[in-house]
mmCIF file of C-alpha atoms and ligand atoms in Angstrom:
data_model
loop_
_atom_site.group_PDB
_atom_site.id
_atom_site.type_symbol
_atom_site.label_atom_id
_atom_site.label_comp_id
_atom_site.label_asym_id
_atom_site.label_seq_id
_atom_site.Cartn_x
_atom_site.Cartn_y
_atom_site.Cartn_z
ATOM 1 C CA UNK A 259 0.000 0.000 0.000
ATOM 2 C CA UNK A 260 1.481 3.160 -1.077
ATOM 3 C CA UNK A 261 0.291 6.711 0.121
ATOM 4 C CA UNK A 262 1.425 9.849 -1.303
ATOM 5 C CA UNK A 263 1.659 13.299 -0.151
ATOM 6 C CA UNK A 264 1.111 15.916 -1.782
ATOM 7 C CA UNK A 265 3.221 19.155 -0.112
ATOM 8 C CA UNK A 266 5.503 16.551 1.782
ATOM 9 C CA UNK A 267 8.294 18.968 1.554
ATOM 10 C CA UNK A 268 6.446 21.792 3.952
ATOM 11 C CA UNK A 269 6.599 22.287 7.571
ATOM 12 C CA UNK A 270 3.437 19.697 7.988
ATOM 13 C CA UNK A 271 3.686 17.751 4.931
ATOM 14 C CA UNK A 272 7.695 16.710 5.908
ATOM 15 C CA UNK A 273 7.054 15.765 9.387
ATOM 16 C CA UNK A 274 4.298 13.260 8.413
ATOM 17 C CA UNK A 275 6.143 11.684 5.883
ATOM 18 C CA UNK A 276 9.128 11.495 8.475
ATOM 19 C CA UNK A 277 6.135 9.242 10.720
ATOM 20 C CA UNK A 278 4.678 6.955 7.904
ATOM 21 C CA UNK A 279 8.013 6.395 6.733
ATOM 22 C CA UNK A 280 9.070 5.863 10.743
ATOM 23 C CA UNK A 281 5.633 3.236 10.158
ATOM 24 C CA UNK A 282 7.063 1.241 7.779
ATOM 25 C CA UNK A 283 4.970 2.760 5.311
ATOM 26 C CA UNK A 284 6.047 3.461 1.486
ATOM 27 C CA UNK A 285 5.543 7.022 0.715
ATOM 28 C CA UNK A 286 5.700 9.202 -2.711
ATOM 29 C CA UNK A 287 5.782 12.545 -2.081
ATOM 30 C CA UNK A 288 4.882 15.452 -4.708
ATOM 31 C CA UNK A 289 5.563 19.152 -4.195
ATOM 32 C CA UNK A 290 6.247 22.142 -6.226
ATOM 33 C CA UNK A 291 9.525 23.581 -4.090
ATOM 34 C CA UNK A 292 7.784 26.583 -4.605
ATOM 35 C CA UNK A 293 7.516 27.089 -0.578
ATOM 36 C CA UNK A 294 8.725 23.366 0.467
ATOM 37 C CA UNK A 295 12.314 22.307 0.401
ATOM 38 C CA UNK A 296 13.761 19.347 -0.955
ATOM 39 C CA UNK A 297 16.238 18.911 2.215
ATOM 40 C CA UNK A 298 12.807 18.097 4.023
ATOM 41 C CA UNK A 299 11.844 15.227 2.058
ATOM 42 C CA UNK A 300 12.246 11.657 3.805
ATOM 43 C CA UNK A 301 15.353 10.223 2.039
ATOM 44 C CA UNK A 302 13.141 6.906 1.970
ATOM 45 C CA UNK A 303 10.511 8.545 0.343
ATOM 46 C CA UNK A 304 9.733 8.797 -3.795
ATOM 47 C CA UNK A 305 10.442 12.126 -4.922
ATOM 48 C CA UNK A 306 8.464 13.829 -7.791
ATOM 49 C CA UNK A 307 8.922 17.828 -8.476
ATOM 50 C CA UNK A 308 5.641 18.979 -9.841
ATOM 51 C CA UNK A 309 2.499 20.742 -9.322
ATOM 52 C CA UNK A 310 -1.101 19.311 -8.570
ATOM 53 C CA UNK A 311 -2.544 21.951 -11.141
ATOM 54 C CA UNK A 312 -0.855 20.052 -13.764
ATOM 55 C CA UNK A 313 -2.936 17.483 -14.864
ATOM 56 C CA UNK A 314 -0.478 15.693 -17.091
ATOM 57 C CA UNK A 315 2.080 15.258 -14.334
ATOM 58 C CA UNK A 316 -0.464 14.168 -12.062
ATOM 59 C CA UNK A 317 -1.335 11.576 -14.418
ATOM 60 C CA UNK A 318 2.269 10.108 -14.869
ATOM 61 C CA UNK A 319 2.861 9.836 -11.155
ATOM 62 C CA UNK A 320 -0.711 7.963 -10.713
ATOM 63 C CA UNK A 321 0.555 5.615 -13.743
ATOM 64 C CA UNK A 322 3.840 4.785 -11.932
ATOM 65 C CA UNK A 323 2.851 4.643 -8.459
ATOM 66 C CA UNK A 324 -0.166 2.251 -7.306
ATOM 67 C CA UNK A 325 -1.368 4.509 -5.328
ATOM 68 C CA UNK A 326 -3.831 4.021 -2.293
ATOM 69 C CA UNK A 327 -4.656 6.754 -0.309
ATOM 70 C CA UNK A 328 -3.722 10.554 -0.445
ATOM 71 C CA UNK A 329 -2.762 13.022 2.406
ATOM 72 C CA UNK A 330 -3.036 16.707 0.797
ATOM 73 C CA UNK A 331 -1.315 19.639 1.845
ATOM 74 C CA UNK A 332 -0.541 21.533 -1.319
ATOM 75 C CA UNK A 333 -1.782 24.856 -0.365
ATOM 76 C CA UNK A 334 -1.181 28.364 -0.377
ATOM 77 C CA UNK A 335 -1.547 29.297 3.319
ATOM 78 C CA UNK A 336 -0.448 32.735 4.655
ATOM 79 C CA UNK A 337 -3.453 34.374 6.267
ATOM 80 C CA UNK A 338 -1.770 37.878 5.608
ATOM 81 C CA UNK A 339 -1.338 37.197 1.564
ATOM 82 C CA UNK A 340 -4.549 35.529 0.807
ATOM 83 C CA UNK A 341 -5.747 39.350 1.618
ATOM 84 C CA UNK A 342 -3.718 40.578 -1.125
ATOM 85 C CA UNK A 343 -3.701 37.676 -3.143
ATOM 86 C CA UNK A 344 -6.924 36.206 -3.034
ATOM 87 C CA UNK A 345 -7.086 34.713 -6.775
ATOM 88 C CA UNK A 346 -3.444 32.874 -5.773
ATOM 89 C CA UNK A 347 -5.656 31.311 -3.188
ATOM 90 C CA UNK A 348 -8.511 30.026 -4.922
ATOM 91 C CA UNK A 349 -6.103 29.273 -7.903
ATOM 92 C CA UNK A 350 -3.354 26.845 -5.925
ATOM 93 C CA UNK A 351 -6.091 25.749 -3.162
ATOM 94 C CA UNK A 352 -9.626 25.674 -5.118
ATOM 95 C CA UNK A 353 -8.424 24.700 -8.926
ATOM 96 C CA UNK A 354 -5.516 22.657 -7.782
ATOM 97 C CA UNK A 355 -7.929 20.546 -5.607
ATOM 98 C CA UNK A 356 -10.143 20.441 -8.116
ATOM 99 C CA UNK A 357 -7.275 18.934 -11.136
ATOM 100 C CA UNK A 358 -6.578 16.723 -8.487
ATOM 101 C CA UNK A 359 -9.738 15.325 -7.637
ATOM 102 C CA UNK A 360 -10.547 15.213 -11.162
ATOM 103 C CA UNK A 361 -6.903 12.862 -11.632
ATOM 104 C CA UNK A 362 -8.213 10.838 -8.563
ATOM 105 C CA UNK A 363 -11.542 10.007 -10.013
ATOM 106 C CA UNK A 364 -10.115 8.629 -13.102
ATOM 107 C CA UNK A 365 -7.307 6.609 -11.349
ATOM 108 C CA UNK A 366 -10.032 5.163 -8.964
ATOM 109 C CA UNK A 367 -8.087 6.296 -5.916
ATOM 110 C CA UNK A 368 -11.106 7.094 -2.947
ATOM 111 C CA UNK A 369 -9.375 8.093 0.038
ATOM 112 C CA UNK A 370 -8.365 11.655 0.655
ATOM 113 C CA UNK A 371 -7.268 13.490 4.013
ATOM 114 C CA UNK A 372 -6.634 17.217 3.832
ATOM 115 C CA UNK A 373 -5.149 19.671 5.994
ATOM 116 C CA UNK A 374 -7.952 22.341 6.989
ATOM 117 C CA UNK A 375 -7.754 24.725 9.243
ATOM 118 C CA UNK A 376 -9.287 26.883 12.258
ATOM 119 C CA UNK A 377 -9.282 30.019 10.205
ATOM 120 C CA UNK A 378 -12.695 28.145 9.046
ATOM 121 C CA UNK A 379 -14.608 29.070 11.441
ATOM 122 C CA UNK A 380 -13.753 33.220 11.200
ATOM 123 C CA UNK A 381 -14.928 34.557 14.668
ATOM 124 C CA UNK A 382 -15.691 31.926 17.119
ATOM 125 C CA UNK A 383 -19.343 31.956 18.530
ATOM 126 C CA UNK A 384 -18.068 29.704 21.866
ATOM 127 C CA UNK A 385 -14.566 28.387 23.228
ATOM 128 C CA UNK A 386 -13.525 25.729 22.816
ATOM 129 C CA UNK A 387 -15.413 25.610 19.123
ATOM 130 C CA UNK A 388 -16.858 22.471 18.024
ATOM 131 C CA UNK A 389 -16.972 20.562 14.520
ATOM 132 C CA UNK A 390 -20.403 21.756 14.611
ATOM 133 C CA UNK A 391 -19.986 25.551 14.651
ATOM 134 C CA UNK A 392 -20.933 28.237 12.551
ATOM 135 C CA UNK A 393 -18.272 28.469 9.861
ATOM 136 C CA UNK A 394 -17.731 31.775 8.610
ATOM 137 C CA UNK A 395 -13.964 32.880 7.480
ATOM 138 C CA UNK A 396 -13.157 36.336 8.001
ATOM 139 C CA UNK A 397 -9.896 35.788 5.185
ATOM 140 C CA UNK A 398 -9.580 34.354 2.164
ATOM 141 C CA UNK A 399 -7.375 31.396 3.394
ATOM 142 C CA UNK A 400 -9.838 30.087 5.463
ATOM 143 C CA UNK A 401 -12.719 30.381 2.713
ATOM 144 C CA UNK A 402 -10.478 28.491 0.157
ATOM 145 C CA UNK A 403 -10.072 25.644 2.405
ATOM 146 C CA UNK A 404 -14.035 25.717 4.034
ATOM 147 C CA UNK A 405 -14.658 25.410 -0.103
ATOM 148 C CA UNK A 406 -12.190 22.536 -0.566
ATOM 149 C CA UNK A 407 -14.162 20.788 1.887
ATOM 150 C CA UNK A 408 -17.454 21.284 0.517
ATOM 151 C CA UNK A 409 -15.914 20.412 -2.914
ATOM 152 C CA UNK A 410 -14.649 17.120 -1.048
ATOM 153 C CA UNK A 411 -18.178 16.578 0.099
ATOM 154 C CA UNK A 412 -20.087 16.762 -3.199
ATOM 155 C CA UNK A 413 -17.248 15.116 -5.339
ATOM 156 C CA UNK A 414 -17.027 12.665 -2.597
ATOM 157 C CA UNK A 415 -20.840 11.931 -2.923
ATOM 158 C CA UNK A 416 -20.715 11.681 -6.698
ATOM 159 C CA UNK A 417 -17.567 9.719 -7.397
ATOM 160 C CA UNK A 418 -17.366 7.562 -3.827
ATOM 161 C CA UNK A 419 -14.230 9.178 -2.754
ATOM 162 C CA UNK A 420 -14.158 9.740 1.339
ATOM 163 C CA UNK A 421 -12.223 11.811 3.221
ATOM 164 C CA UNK A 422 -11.150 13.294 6.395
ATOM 165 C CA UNK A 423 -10.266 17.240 6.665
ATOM 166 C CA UNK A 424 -8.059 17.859 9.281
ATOM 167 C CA UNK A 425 -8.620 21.744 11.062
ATOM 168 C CA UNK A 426 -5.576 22.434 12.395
ATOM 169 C CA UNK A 427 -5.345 25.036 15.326
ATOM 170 C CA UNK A 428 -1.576 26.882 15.598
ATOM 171 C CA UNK A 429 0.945 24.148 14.102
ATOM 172 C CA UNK A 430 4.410 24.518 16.356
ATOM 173 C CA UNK A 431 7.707 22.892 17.466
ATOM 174 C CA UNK A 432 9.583 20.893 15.351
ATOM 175 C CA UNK A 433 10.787 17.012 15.169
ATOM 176 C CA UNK A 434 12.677 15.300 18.170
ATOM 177 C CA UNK A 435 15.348 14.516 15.808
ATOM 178 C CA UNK A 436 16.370 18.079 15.123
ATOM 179 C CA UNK A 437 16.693 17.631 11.378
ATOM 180 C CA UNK A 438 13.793 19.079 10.090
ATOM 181 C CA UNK A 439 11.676 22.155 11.274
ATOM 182 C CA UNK A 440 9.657 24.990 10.152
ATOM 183 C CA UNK A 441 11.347 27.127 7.350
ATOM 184 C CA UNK A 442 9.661 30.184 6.343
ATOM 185 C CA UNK A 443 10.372 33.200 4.474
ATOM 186 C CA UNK A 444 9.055 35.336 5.694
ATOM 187 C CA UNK A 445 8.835 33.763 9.351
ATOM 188 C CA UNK A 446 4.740 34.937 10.013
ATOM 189 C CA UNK A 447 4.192 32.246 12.768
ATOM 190 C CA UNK A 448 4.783 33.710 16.455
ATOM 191 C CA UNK A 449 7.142 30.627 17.911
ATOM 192 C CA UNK A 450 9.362 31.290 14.529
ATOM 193 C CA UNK A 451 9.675 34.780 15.006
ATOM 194 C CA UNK A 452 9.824 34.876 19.133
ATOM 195 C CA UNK A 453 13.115 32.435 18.714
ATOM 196 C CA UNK A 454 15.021 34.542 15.811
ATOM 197 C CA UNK A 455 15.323 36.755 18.968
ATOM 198 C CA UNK A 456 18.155 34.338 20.977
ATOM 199 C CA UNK A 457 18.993 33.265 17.660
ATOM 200 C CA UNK A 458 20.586 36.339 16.653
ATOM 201 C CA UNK A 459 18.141 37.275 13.787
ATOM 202 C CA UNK A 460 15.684 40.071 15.224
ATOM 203 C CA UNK A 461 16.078 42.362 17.669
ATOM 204 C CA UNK A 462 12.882 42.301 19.570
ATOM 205 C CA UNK A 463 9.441 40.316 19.293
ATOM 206 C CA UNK A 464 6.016 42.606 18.574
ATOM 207 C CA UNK A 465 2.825 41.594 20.545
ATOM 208 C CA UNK A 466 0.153 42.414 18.070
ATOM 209 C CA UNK A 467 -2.458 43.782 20.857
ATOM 210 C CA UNK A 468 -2.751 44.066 24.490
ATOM 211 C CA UNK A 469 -6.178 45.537 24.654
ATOM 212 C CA UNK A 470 -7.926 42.429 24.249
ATOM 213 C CA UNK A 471 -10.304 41.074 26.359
ATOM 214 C CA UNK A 472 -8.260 38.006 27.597
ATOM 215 C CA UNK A 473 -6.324 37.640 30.960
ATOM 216 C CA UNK A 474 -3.261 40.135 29.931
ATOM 217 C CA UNK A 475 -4.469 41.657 27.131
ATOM 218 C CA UNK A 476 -2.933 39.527 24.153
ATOM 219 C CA UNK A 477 -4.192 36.866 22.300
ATOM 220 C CA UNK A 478 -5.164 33.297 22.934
ATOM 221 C CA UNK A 479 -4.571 30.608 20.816
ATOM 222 C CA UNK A 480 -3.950 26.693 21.340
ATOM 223 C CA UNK A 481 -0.739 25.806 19.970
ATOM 224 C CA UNK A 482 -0.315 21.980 18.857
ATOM 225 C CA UNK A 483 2.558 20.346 18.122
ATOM 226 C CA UNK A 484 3.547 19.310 14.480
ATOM 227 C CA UNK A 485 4.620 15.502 15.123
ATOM 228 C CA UNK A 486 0.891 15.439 17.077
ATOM 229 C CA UNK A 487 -0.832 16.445 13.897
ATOM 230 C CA UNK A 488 1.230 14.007 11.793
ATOM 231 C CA UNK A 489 0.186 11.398 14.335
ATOM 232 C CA UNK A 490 -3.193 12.672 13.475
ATOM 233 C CA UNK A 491 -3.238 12.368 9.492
ATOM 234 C CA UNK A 492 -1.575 8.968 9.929
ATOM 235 C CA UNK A 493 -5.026 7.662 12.097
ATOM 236 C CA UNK A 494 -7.437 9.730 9.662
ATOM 237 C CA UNK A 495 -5.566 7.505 6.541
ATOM 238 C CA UNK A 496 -6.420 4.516 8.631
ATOM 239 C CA UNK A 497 -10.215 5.042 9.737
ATOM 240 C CA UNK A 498 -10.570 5.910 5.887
ATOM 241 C CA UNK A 499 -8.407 2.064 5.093
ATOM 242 C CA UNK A 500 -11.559 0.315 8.001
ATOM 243 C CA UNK A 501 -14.038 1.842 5.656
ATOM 244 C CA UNK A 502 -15.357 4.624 7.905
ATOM 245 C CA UNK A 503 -16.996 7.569 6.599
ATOM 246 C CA UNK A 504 -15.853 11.366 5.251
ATOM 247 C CA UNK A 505 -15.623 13.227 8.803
ATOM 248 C CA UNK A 506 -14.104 16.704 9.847
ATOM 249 C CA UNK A 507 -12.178 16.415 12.967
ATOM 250 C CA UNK A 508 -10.502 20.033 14.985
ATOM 251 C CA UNK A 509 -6.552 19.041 16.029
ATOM 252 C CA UNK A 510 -5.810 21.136 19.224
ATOM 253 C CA UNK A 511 -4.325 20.682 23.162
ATOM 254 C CA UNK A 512 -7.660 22.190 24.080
ATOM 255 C CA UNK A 513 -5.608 24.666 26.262
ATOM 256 C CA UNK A 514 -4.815 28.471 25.420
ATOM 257 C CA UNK A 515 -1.469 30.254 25.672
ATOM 258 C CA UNK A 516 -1.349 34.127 25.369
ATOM 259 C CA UNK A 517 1.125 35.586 23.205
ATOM 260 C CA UNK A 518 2.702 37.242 26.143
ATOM 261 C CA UNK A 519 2.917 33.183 27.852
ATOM 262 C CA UNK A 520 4.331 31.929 24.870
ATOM 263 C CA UNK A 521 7.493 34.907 24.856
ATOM 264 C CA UNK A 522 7.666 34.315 28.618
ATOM 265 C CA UNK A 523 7.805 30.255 27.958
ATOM 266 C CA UNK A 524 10.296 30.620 24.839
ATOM 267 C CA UNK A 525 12.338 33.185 27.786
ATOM 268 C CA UNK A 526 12.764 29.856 30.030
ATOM 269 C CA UNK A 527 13.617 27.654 27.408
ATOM 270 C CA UNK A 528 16.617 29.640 25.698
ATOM 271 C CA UNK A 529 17.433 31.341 28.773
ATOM 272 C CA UNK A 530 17.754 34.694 26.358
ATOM 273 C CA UNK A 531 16.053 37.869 27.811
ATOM 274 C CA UNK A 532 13.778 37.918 24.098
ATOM 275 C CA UNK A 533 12.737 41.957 24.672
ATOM 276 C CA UNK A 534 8.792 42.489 23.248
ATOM 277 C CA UNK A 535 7.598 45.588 22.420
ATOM 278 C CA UNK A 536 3.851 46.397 21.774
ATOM 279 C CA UNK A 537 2.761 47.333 18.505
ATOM 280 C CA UNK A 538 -0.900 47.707 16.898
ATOM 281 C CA UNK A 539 -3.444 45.100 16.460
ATOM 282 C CA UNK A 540 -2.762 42.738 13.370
ATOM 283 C CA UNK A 541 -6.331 42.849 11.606
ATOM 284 C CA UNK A 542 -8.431 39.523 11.568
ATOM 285 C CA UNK A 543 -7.178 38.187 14.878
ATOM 286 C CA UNK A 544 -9.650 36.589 16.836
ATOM 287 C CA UNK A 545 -9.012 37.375 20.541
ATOM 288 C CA UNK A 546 -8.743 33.570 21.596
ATOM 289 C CA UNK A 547 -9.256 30.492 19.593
ATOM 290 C CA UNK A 548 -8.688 27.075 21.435
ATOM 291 C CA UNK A 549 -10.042 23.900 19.897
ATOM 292 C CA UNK A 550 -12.051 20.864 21.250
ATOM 293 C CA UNK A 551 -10.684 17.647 19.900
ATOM 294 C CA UNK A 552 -12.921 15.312 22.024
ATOM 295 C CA UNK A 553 -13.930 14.478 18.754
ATOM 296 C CA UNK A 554 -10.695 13.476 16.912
ATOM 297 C CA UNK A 555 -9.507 11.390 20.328
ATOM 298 C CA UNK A 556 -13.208 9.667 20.778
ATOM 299 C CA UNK A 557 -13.106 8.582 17.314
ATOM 300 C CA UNK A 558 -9.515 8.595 15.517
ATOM 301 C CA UNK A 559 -8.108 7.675 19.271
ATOM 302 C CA UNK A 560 -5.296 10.376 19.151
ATOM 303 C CA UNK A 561 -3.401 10.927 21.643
ATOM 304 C CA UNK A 562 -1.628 13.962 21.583
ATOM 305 C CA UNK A 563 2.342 13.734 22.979
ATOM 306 C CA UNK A 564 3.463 17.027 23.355
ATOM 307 C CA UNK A 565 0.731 19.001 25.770
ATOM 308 C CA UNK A 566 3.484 20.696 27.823
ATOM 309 C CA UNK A 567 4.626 24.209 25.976
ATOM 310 C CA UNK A 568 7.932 23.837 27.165
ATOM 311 C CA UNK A 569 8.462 20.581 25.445
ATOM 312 C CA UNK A 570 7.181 22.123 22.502
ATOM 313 C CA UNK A 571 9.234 25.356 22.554
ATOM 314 C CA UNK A 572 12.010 22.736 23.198
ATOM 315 C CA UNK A 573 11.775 20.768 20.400
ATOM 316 C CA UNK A 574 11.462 24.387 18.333
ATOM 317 C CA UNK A 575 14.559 25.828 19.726
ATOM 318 C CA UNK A 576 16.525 22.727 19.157
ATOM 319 C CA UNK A 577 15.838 22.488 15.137
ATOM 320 C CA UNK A 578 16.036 26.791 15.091
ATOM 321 C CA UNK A 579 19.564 26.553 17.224
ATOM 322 C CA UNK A 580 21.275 23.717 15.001
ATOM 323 C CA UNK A 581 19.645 25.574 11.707
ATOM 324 C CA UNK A 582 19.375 29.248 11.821
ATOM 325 C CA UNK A 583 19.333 29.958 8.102
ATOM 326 C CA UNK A 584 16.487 26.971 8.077
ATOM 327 C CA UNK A 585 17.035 24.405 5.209
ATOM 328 C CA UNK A 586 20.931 25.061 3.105
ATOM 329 C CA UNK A 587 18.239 25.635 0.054
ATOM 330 C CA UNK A 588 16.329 28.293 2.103
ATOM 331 C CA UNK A 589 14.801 31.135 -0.343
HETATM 332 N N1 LIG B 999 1.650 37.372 16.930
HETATM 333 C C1 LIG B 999 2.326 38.424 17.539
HETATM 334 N N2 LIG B 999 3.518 38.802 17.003
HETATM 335 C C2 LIG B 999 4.069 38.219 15.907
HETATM 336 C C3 LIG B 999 3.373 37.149 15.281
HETATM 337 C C4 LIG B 999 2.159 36.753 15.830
HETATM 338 O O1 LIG B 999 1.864 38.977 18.535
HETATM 339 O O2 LIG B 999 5.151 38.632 15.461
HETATM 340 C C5 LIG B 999 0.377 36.913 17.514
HETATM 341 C C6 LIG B 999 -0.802 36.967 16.547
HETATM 342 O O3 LIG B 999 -1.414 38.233 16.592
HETATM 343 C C7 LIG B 999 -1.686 35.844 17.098
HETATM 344 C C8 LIG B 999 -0.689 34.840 17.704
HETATM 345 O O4 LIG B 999 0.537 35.561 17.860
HETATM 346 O O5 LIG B 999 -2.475 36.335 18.143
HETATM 347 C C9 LIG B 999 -0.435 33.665 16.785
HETATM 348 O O6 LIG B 999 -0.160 34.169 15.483
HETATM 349 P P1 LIG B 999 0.345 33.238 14.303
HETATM 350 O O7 LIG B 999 0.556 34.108 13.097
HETATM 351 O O8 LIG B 999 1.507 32.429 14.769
HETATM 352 O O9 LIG B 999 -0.852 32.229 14.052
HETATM 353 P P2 LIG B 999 -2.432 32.480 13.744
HETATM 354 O O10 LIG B 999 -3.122 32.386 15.069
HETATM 355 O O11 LIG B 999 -2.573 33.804 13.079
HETATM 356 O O12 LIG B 999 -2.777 31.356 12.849
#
């Protein structure tokens, strides 16, 4: 049984082909470098350079490979430039789901699970949100992927495909062995930009907002750690293998950190002084947004390892430390 993944040479996409592989499963990965790096990419796994938009390509690898099931994470997703950019969004996310599912359904492959996201649900009616909630994006990123899902849902009806979306709260830390990590540029994700401080690269961390209405002011969000949601896709490939229906599942520790927590945490950990100054809101930040996953651990059993924010500031700091320029091909 082969599974390939698509974007297996970003932050996400690498780590879970580090676990199938760790599994003892055989992986093909496809990604477009465009934000991935090859460096990332499981030395045991397949390698094809390509994009899912190309139909063609996405052909050839379907005729090589005997594929089985498909973990999907090739998607534009940078809150912040899906603003700006909104027709790169629906372009990579909405059309390039759409060549793909169109490339399944001729190959016969029926098992998808995609990487969705909390940005779904736009301004949260209750904490912790539910599957079940109102979903209304307030950006562009989050109404790409609330469409792919929908698209999953009506393709999946029509052409018996199933799958499981994954809504991921705020993906951190970075694998135990220290060799892979997240690499962006530009670093938009707090935990990335809070360690560039001891690591020599930035003078001083901003708090977006401390006039929130949240213990001190700054914002809440539940941080999970990256090898967790690999864990995760790994059990959604498997309910979809015992012939279990298309679900949605949230992926979260169910607790909040504020941003000011998470400088104070990263302040233990590196045992650098990080300075934070206060700067303006950041527009289309939520005040706090922590997950319930009753539903993914009641039904997909996951377990999540890494609940302690030390450990996962750890586990950051120690793939930041050993690689401050990120991956040698960094961009
Ligand atoms: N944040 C911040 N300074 C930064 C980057 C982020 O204060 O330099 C805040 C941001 O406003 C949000 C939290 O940190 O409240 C997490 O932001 P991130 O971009 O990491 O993830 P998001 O929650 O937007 O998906």
């Amino acid at each position: 049984m082969t599974i390939l993944v698509l974007g297996g040479a970003g932050y996400i996409g690498s780590h879970t082909v580090y676990e199938l592989i760790d599994k003892g499963e055989d992986v093909v990965v496809i990604d477009n470098l465009l934000t991935g790096y090859k460096e990332a990419v499981h030395p045991k796994a397949r390698f094809y350079k390509g994009d899912i938009r190309d139909r063609e390509f996405l052909d050839s690898v379907f005729e090589k490979e005997k594929i089985d099931s498909v973990i999907h994470f090739a998607a534009s997703s940078l809150v912040g430039e899906s603003m700006e950019k909104p027709l790169k969004y629906y372009d990579n996310n909405l059309c390039g789901t759409k060549i793909l599912l169109d490339a399944m359904v001729a190959h016969g492959i029926d098992k998808i699970v995609f990487s969705s996201t909390a940005a779904t649900y736009g301004e949260p009616e209750r904490i912790p949100i539910l599957e079940t909630d109102k979903t209304e994006p307030t950006n562009t990123y989050g109404e790409t992927k609330l469409s792919m899902e929908k698209m999953f849902k009506w393709v999946g009806k029509a052409h018996g495909i199933r799958y499981v979306s994954l809504r991921y709260f705020n993906a951190c830390g970075a694998h135990k062995s220290g060799e892979i990590g997240e690499a962006h540029n530009p670093e938009t994700h707090l935990l990335s930009i809070i360690l560039q401080v001891p690591n020599g690269q930035r003078d001083a961390v901003s708090i977006y907002g401390d006039d929130y209405d949240t213990k001190d002011g700054t914002c809440v969000r539940d941080y999970i750690h990256v090898t967790d949601l690999a864990t995760a896709h790994i059990l959604a490939v498997r309910y979809l293998e015992f012939g279990n229906e298309s679900n949605i599942f949230n992926l979260g520790n169910g607790v909040g950190f504020t941003v000011k927590e998470v400088i104070e945490c990263a302040r233990k950990v590196t045992g650098h002084p990080i300075p934070a100054k206060i700067s303006p809101r950041r527009a289309g930040d939520p005040a706090r947004l922590i997950a319930s996953s009753e539903k993914a651990k009641n039904i997909l059993g996951w377990r999540p390892e890494y609940t302690d924010m030390e450990a996962i500031i750890s586990s950051a700091w120690k793939w930041h430390k050993s690689h401050p320029q990120g991956f040698k091909t960094c961009k």
